[in-house]
């Protein structure tokens, strides 16, 4: 079912760590920012040299998955296990790969309006 706006606000208020996702035509960038302080304490991007060397294409689902795995490792180092998206994004394609990879690596993604396929 679809969550109510009050439930959405409650979940967003409970989660202090925000997942920022940026897709360009060439790259995938992920950041985790603390909602109150604005401090970015974990980030990952296909612009990083190890990822550039490992991938031929840096903007597809595979690149999104690898970027999310790197982000989840950095989040584990920072002691963070929970994030919520900065804005509603349709649970599809590259974003779906990111969420699934984060959850497979122990990061809980709070997303109350996730569509069920």
PDB file of C-alpha atoms in Angstrom:
ATOM      1  CA  UNK A   1       0.000   0.000   0.000  1.00  0.00           C
ATOM      2  CA  UNK A   2       0.915   3.635  -0.236  1.00  0.00           C
ATOM      3  CA  UNK A   3       2.116   5.324   2.953  1.00  0.00           C
ATOM      4  CA  UNK A   4       0.474   8.495   4.184  1.00  0.00           C
ATOM      5  CA  UNK A   5       2.251  11.834   4.201  1.00  0.00           C
ATOM      6  CA  UNK A   6       2.375  11.775   8.020  1.00  0.00           C
ATOM      7  CA  UNK A   7       4.147   8.408   7.977  1.00  0.00           C
ATOM      8  CA  UNK A   8       6.567   9.721   5.358  1.00  0.00           C
ATOM      9  CA  UNK A   9       7.389  12.762   7.497  1.00  0.00           C
ATOM     10  CA  UNK A  10       7.852  10.566  10.581  1.00  0.00           C
ATOM     11  CA  UNK A  11      10.354   8.307   8.817  1.00  0.00           C
ATOM     12  CA  UNK A  12      12.244  11.241   7.311  1.00  0.00           C
ATOM     13  CA  UNK A  13      12.428  12.903  10.734  1.00  0.00           C
ATOM     14  CA  UNK A  14      13.701   9.701  12.348  1.00  0.00           C
ATOM     15  CA  UNK A  15      16.505   9.296   9.820  1.00  0.00           C
ATOM     16  CA  UNK A  16      19.361  11.755  10.317  1.00  0.00           C
ATOM     17  CA  UNK A  17      21.584  10.450   7.491  1.00  0.00           C
ATOM     18  CA  UNK A  18      20.626  11.491   3.979  1.00  0.00           C
ATOM     19  CA  UNK A  19      21.636   9.653   0.809  1.00  0.00           C
ATOM     20  CA  UNK A  20      22.417  12.051  -2.038  1.00  0.00           C
ATOM     21  CA  UNK A  21      22.372  10.433  -5.485  1.00  0.00           C
ATOM     22  CA  UNK A  22      23.636  12.113  -8.635  1.00  0.00           C
ATOM     23  CA  UNK A  23      23.497  10.532 -12.080  1.00  0.00           C
ATOM     24  CA  UNK A  24      25.168  12.336 -14.948  1.00  0.00           C
ATOM     25  CA  UNK A  25      25.453  11.037 -18.491  1.00  0.00           C
ATOM     26  CA  UNK A  26      28.940   9.733 -17.668  1.00  0.00           C
ATOM     27  CA  UNK A  27      29.178   9.090 -13.925  1.00  0.00           C
ATOM     28  CA  UNK A  28      27.422   8.034 -10.727  1.00  0.00           C
ATOM     29  CA  UNK A  29      28.065   9.931  -7.484  1.00  0.00           C
ATOM     30  CA  UNK A  30      26.813   9.006  -4.003  1.00  0.00           C
ATOM     31  CA  UNK A  31      27.168  10.900  -0.738  1.00  0.00           C
ATOM     32  CA  UNK A  32      25.855  10.412   2.776  1.00  0.00           C
ATOM     33  CA  UNK A  33      25.285  13.633   4.685  1.00  0.00           C
ATOM     34  CA  UNK A  34      24.189  14.227   8.260  1.00  0.00           C
ATOM     35  CA  UNK A  35      20.895  16.079   8.151  1.00  0.00           C
ATOM     36  CA  UNK A  36      21.575  18.448  11.062  1.00  0.00           C
ATOM     37  CA  UNK A  37      25.255  19.299  10.663  1.00  0.00           C
ATOM     38  CA  UNK A  38      25.514  19.067   6.872  1.00  0.00           C
ATOM     39  CA  UNK A  39      28.707  17.021   7.262  1.00  0.00           C
ATOM     40  CA  UNK A  40      29.363  14.629   4.378  1.00  0.00           C
ATOM     41  CA  UNK A  41      30.991  11.638   6.052  1.00  0.00           C
ATOM     42  CA  UNK A  42      30.909   9.044   3.266  1.00  0.00           C
ATOM     43  CA  UNK A  43      31.027   9.370  -0.495  1.00  0.00           C
ATOM     44  CA  UNK A  44      31.740   7.277  -3.531  1.00  0.00           C
ATOM     45  CA  UNK A  45      31.955   8.070  -7.209  1.00  0.00           C
ATOM     46  CA  UNK A  46      32.860   6.491 -10.518  1.00  0.00           C
ATOM     47  CA  UNK A  47      35.313   9.386 -10.895  1.00  0.00           C
ATOM     48  CA  UNK A  48      37.663   7.692  -8.410  1.00  0.00           C
ATOM     49  CA  UNK A  49      40.722   6.157 -10.063  1.00  0.00           C
ATOM     50  CA  UNK A  50      40.164   2.527  -8.932  1.00  0.00           C
ATOM     51  CA  UNK A  51      36.648   2.573 -10.359  1.00  0.00           C
ATOM     52  CA  UNK A  52      37.732   4.242 -13.576  1.00  0.00           C
ATOM     53  CA  UNK A  53      40.364   1.546 -14.024  1.00  0.00           C
ATOM     54  CA  UNK A  54      37.942  -1.306 -13.234  1.00  0.00           C
ATOM     55  CA  UNK A  55      35.093  -0.226 -15.530  1.00  0.00           C
ATOM     56  CA  UNK A  56      34.744   0.408 -19.213  1.00  0.00           C
ATOM     57  CA  UNK A  57      31.372   2.188 -18.764  1.00  0.00           C
ATOM     58  CA  UNK A  58      30.959   4.457 -15.719  1.00  0.00           C
ATOM     59  CA  UNK A  59      27.264   5.310 -15.993  1.00  0.00           C
ATOM     60  CA  UNK A  60      25.379   1.991 -16.187  1.00  0.00           C
ATOM     61  CA  UNK A  61      23.728  -0.258 -13.578  1.00  0.00           C
ATOM     62  CA  UNK A  62      26.982  -2.120 -12.930  1.00  0.00           C
ATOM     63  CA  UNK A  63      28.733   1.180 -12.166  1.00  0.00           C
ATOM     64  CA  UNK A  64      25.895   2.163  -9.823  1.00  0.00           C
ATOM     65  CA  UNK A  65      26.210  -1.192  -8.029  1.00  0.00           C
ATOM     66  CA  UNK A  66      29.999  -0.891  -7.616  1.00  0.00           C
ATOM     67  CA  UNK A  67      29.680   2.678  -6.353  1.00  0.00           C
ATOM     68  CA  UNK A  68      27.074   1.582  -3.785  1.00  0.00           C
ATOM     69  CA  UNK A  69      29.303  -1.263  -2.560  1.00  0.00           C
ATOM     70  CA  UNK A  70      32.195   1.168  -2.062  1.00  0.00           C
ATOM     71  CA  UNK A  71      29.864   3.577  -0.238  1.00  0.00           C
ATOM     72  CA  UNK A  72      28.571   0.823   2.055  1.00  0.00           C
ATOM     73  CA  UNK A  73      32.140  -0.070   3.074  1.00  0.00           C
ATOM     74  CA  UNK A  74      32.878   3.570   3.896  1.00  0.00           C
ATOM     75  CA  UNK A  75      29.623   3.840   5.832  1.00  0.00           C
ATOM     76  CA  UNK A  76      30.605   0.774   7.867  1.00  0.00           C
ATOM     77  CA  UNK A  77      33.914   2.465   8.740  1.00  0.00           C
ATOM     78  CA  UNK A  78      31.946   5.520   9.888  1.00  0.00           C
ATOM     79  CA  UNK A  79      29.571   3.349  11.928  1.00  0.00           C
ATOM     80  CA  UNK A  80      26.456   4.266   9.948  1.00  0.00           C
ATOM     81  CA  UNK A  81      23.890   1.581   9.149  1.00  0.00           C
ATOM     82  CA  UNK A  82      20.849   3.606   8.091  1.00  0.00           C
ATOM     83  CA  UNK A  83      20.129   6.223   5.421  1.00  0.00           C
ATOM     84  CA  UNK A  84      17.127   7.741   3.733  1.00  0.00           C
ATOM     85  CA  UNK A  85      17.012   9.352   0.302  1.00  0.00           C
ATOM     86  CA  UNK A  86      17.266  13.131   0.031  1.00  0.00           C
ATOM     87  CA  UNK A  87      14.245  13.199  -2.270  1.00  0.00           C
ATOM     88  CA  UNK A  88      11.720  10.673  -3.569  1.00  0.00           C
ATOM     89  CA  UNK A  89      13.213   8.683  -6.430  1.00  0.00           C
ATOM     90  CA  UNK A  90      11.399   5.970  -8.348  1.00  0.00           C
ATOM     91  CA  UNK A  91      12.675   2.541  -7.266  1.00  0.00           C
ATOM     92  CA  UNK A  92      13.839   1.528 -10.737  1.00  0.00           C
ATOM     93  CA  UNK A  93      16.968   1.043 -12.832  1.00  0.00           C
ATOM     94  CA  UNK A  94      20.241   2.406 -11.456  1.00  0.00           C
ATOM     95  CA  UNK A  95      18.622   3.635  -8.253  1.00  0.00           C
ATOM     96  CA  UNK A  96      17.242   0.155  -7.633  1.00  0.00           C
ATOM     97  CA  UNK A  97      20.756  -1.287  -8.052  1.00  0.00           C
ATOM     98  CA  UNK A  98      22.089   1.233  -5.522  1.00  0.00           C
ATOM     99  CA  UNK A  99      19.428   0.469  -2.903  1.00  0.00           C
ATOM    100  CA  UNK A 100      19.713  -3.300  -3.368  1.00  0.00           C
ATOM    101  CA  UNK A 101      23.520  -3.169  -3.113  1.00  0.00           C
ATOM    102  CA  UNK A 102      23.434  -1.018   0.022  1.00  0.00           C
ATOM    103  CA  UNK A 103      20.917  -3.355   1.671  1.00  0.00           C
ATOM    104  CA  UNK A 104      22.905  -6.444   0.630  1.00  0.00           C
ATOM    105  CA  UNK A 105      25.930  -4.922   2.366  1.00  0.00           C
ATOM    106  CA  UNK A 106      24.140  -4.196   5.640  1.00  0.00           C
ATOM    107  CA  UNK A 107      22.883  -0.630   5.136  1.00  0.00           C
ATOM    108  CA  UNK A 108      19.174  -0.145   5.789  1.00  0.00           C
ATOM    109  CA  UNK A 109      17.617   2.305   3.322  1.00  0.00           C
ATOM    110  CA  UNK A 110      14.490   3.906   4.755  1.00  0.00           C
ATOM    111  CA  UNK A 111      12.202   4.547   1.843  1.00  0.00           C
ATOM    112  CA  UNK A 112       8.537   4.663   2.775  1.00  0.00           C
ATOM    113  CA  UNK A 113       7.243   5.284  -0.737  1.00  0.00           C
ATOM    114  CA  UNK A 114       9.054   2.412  -2.463  1.00  0.00           C
ATOM    115  CA  UNK A 115       7.048   1.080  -5.385  1.00  0.00           C
ATOM    116  CA  UNK A 116       6.436  -2.653  -5.505  1.00  0.00           C
ATOM    117  CA  UNK A 117       7.062  -4.181  -8.914  1.00  0.00           C
TER     118      UNK A 117
END
